[in-house]
Amino acid sequence: DAGVIQSPRHEVTEMGQEVTLRCKPISGHDYLFWYRQTMMRGLELLIYFNNNVPIDDSGMPEDRFSAKMPNASFSTLKIQPSEPRDSAVYFCASSLVSGVGSPDTQYFGPGTRLTVL
Amino acid sequence: GNSVTQMEGPVTLSEEAFLTINCTYTATGYPSLFWYVQYPGEGLQLLLKATKADDKGSNKGFEATYRKETTSFHLEKGSVQVSDSAVYFCALYNNNDMRFGAGTRLTVKP
C-alpha cells in the first residue's frame, strides 16, 4: 500500500489567498484525521471523520477553515482567506476501527508544509 | 475532559543509557493509550499502544504499561541508540476525542 498521500508537500502563498490541502487515506480505513503542527502549539487535532462523516470539528480554529470528505478516498482542508499565523505543517492520518469501536493505529501522511507570507 | 501531560524536554542521553519519558492522562472511563514517534521531516508513526488497564505495549525495545491507578503510561527503554533520536508523543482516544501530549524531544549522543 502507498500509505497516506498528501499534496502538495510544500505550499507558499500570500496572505488572503485560498489554500486547499489534499489527502488520500489508506484504502479501507474508516477514520480520517487532520492535524496541524507548529513549534508554539505542538500537534493539534483539527477535525476527524468516520465513514466520511465529520465527528468532531471542535479543533478547527475558526470559520476560515473548512474540511470535506466527499468519498472514502479523498479529503480536503481549505483555508480561505489564509493568514501568516496559519503557517504550519498539516498532517492527514487514517485508521481502521479497533475491536472496541474506536480508532486504531493512525497512519500519518508526510505532511504539507504551508507558508503564508 | 480528556487531556495528556507528558514530560517536557528536551532529553539528552548517551548511547546505552536508560530512558523514561513520563506521561499521565485525565479521562473518564477507559481510554486507549498510544505512544507515537516522529523522526525529522516525517509524520508520526505508532510506536506502541494499550487499550485496557495493566496492558503492556512494546515495540523496538520500548515498553509502556497502562496504569489506571496512577493514570500513567510512561515510556521506557533499557538501552537507547543514536537512531532513537526523535520526538515522542503520548496520546489517548476516549469518547470520540483524540488528544496528543506536547511531545518530548530525545537526542541520543554517541
Coordinates of C-alpha atoms in Angstrom, one line a residue:
Chain A
D1 CA 0.0 0.0 0.0
A2 CA 1.2 3.5 -0.8
G3 CA 0.3 4.8 2.6
V4 CA -1.5 8.1 3.3
I5 CA -0.8 10.5 0.4
Q6 CA -0.9 14.3 0.9
S7 CA -0.5 17.0 -1.6
P8 CA 1.1 19.4 -2.1
R9 CA 4.2 18.7 0.1
H10 CA 5.0 22.3 0.2
E11 CA 2.8 25.4 -0.3
V12 CA 3.8 29.0 -0.3
T13 CA 1.1 31.6 -0.7
E14 CA 0.3 35.2 0.1
M15 CA -2.0 36.4 2.8
G16 CA -5.6 36.5 1.7
Q17 CA -5.3 33.7 -0.8
E18 CA -7.2 30.4 -0.7
V19 CA -5.3 27.3 0.2
T20 CA -6.5 23.7 -0.4
L21 CA -4.7 20.8 1.1
R22 CA -5.5 17.3 -0.1
C23 CA -5.4 13.8 1.4
K24 CA -5.9 10.3 0.2
P25 CA -6.2 7.9 3.1
I26 CA -5.2 4.2 3.1
S27 CA -7.8 2.2 1.2
G28 CA -10.3 0.6 3.5
H29 CA -9.7 2.8 6.5
D30 CA -12.7 4.1 8.4
Y31 CA -11.3 7.2 10.0
L32 CA -9.5 10.3 8.7
F33 CA -7.9 13.0 10.8
W34 CA -6.5 16.4 10.0
Y35 CA -3.8 17.8 12.3
R36 CA -1.7 21.0 12.5
Q37 CA 1.7 21.1 13.9
T38 CA 3.7 24.2 15.0
M39 CA 6.6 24.9 17.3
M40 CA 4.4 27.0 19.5
R41 CA 1.3 24.9 19.8
G42 CA 2.6 21.4 19.1
L43 CA 0.3 18.9 17.4
E44 CA -3.4 19.9 17.3
L45 CA -6.3 17.8 16.1
L46 CA -8.4 20.0 13.8
I47 CA -11.2 17.6 12.7
Y48 CA -11.8 13.9 12.1
F49 CA -14.2 11.9 10.0
N50 CA -15.7 8.4 10.5
N51 CA -17.0 6.8 7.3
N52 CA -16.9 10.2 5.6
V53 CA -18.9 11.9 8.3
P54 CA -17.4 14.7 10.4
I55 CA -17.4 13.5 14.1
D56 CA -15.5 16.3 15.9
D57 CA -14.6 19.6 14.4
S58 CA -14.0 21.5 17.7
G59 CA -10.4 21.9 16.9
M60 CA -11.0 23.9 13.7
P61 CA -9.6 27.3 14.7
E62 CA -12.2 29.5 13.0
D63 CA -14.6 29.8 10.1
R64 CA -11.7 30.4 7.7
F65 CA -11.0 26.7 7.9
S66 CA -13.2 24.0 6.4
A67 CA -12.8 20.3 5.7
K68 CA -14.7 17.9 3.5
M69 CA -14.6 14.2 2.7
P70 CA -16.8 13.7 -0.4
N71 CA -15.9 10.0 -0.5
A72 CA -13.9 7.3 1.2
S73 CA -10.7 8.0 -0.7
F74 CA -10.4 11.8 -0.6
S75 CA -10.5 14.7 1.8
T76 CA -9.6 18.4 1.6
L77 CA -8.8 21.0 4.1
K78 CA -9.4 24.5 2.9
I79 CA -8.3 27.8 4.4
Q80 CA -9.9 30.9 3.0
P81 CA -8.6 33.6 3.4
S82 CA -5.2 32.4 4.6
E83 CA -3.2 34.4 7.2
P84 CA 0.5 34.3 8.2
R85 CA -0.4 32.6 11.5
D86 CA -1.7 29.6 9.6
S87 CA 1.8 28.7 8.6
A88 CA 2.4 25.2 9.9
V89 CA 2.8 21.6 8.9
Y90 CA -0.6 20.0 8.2
F91 CA -0.9 16.2 8.6
C92 CA -3.5 13.9 7.5
A93 CA -3.9 10.5 9.1
S94 CA -6.2 7.5 8.7
S95 CA -7.0 4.4 10.7
L96 CA -9.2 1.4 10.9
V97 CA -11.8 0.9 13.7
S98 CA -10.5 -1.1 16.6
G99 CA -12.1 -4.0 18.3
V100 CA -13.6 -1.7 20.9
G101 CA -15.1 0.6 18.3
S102 CA -12.6 3.4 18.5
P103 CA -9.9 4.4 16.0
D104 CA -7.0 2.0 16.0
T105 CA -3.4 2.8 15.0
Q106 CA -3.2 6.0 13.0
Y107 CA -1.1 6.1 9.8
F108 CA 0.2 9.6 9.1
G109 CA 1.0 11.1 5.8
P110 CA 4.2 13.0 5.2
G111 CA 2.5 16.4 5.8
T112 CA 2.1 19.6 3.9
R113 CA 4.3 22.5 4.9
L114 CA 2.3 25.7 4.5
T115 CA 3.9 29.1 4.5
V116 CA 1.7 32.1 4.3
L117 CA 3.6 35.3 3.5
Chain B
G1 CA -12.4 16.5 29.8
N2 CA -9.6 14.4 28.3
S3 CA -6.0 15.5 28.5
V4 CA -2.5 14.2 28.2
T5 CA 0.5 15.6 30.1
Q6 CA 4.0 14.4 29.2
M7 CA 7.5 15.2 30.4
E8 CA 8.9 18.3 29.0
G9 CA 12.1 18.0 27.0
P10 CA 14.4 18.2 25.5
V11 CA 16.0 15.0 26.9
T12 CA 19.7 14.3 26.0
L13 CA 21.2 10.9 26.8
S14 CA 24.3 9.0 26.0
E15 CA 24.1 5.8 23.9
E16 CA 23.0 2.8 26.0
A17 CA 21.5 4.9 28.7
F18 CA 18.1 4.1 30.3
L19 CA 15.2 6.1 29.0
T20 CA 12.0 7.1 30.8
I21 CA 9.5 9.6 29.4
N22 CA 6.6 10.3 31.7
C23 CA 3.0 10.5 30.6
T24 CA -0.1 11.0 32.7
Y25 CA -3.6 11.4 31.5
T26 CA -7.0 12.7 32.6
A27 CA -10.1 10.9 31.2
T28 CA -13.3 9.4 32.3
G29 CA -13.9 5.8 31.5
Y30 CA -11.3 3.6 29.8
P31 CA -9.3 5.5 27.1
S32 CA -7.0 3.8 24.7
L33 CA -3.4 5.0 25.1
F34 CA -0.7 5.3 22.5
W35 CA 3.0 6.4 22.0
Y36 CA 3.9 7.8 18.6
V37 CA 7.3 8.8 17.4
Q38 CA 8.2 11.4 14.9
Y39 CA 11.6 11.4 13.1
P40 CA 12.8 14.6 11.5
G41 CA 10.9 15.6 8.4
E42 CA 8.4 12.8 8.7
G43 CA 4.8 12.2 10.0
L44 CA 4.1 10.4 13.2
Q45 CA 4.4 6.6 13.5
L46 CA 2.8 4.4 16.1
L47 CA 5.4 3.1 18.5
L48 CA 3.1 1.1 20.8
K49 CA -0.3 1.1 22.3
A50 CA -2.5 -0.3 25.1
T51 CA -6.3 -0.5 25.2
K52 CA -7.0 -1.6 28.8
A53 CA -5.6 -1.4 32.3
D54 CA -2.4 -3.3 33.0
D55 CA -1.8 -3.9 29.3
K56 CA 1.8 -3.5 28.3
G57 CA 2.6 -2.2 24.9
S58 CA 6.1 -3.0 23.5
N59 CA 8.0 -2.4 20.2
K60 CA 11.6 -2.0 19.2
G61 CA 12.8 -2.3 22.8
F62 CA 10.4 0.4 24.1
E63 CA 7.7 -0.5 26.7
A64 CA 4.8 1.2 28.4
T65 CA 2.3 -0.1 30.9
Y66 CA -1.3 1.2 31.2
R67 CA -1.6 2.1 34.9
K68 CA -5.2 3.1 35.7
E69 CA -4.5 3.6 39.4
T70 CA -1.9 6.3 38.6
T71 CA -3.4 7.3 35.3
S72 CA 0.0 6.9 33.7
F73 CA 1.6 5.4 30.6
H74 CA 5.3 6.0 30.9
L75 CA 7.6 5.1 28.1
E76 CA 10.8 3.2 28.9
K77 CA 13.7 1.7 27.0
G78 CA 16.6 0.0 28.7
S79 CA 19.4 1.0 26.3
V80 CA 18.9 3.8 23.8
Q81 CA 20.6 4.1 20.5
V82 CA 21.5 7.2 18.4
S83 CA 18.8 6.1 16.0
D84 CA 16.2 6.6 18.7
S85 CA 16.7 10.4 18.5
A86 CA 13.2 11.7 17.6
V87 CA 10.2 13.4 19.2
Y88 CA 7.9 11.2 21.2
F89 CA 4.2 11.8 21.7
C90 CA 1.9 10.3 24.2
A91 CA -1.8 10.2 23.1
L92 CA -5.2 9.0 24.1
Y93 CA -8.5 8.3 22.5
N94 CA -11.7 8.5 24.6
N95 CA -15.3 9.2 23.8
N96 CA -14.8 10.5 20.3
D97 CA -11.9 12.6 21.4
M98 CA -8.3 12.3 20.3
R99 CA -5.6 14.1 22.4
F100 CA -1.8 14.3 22.0
G101 CA 0.8 15.4 24.5
A102 CA 3.1 18.2 23.7
G103 CA 5.9 15.9 22.6
T104 CA 9.3 15.2 24.1
R105 CA 12.4 15.6 22.0
L106 CA 15.0 12.9 22.7
T107 CA 18.6 13.3 21.5
V108 CA 21.0 10.4 21.9
K109 CA 24.7 11.1 21.7
P110 CA 27.3 8.5 20.7

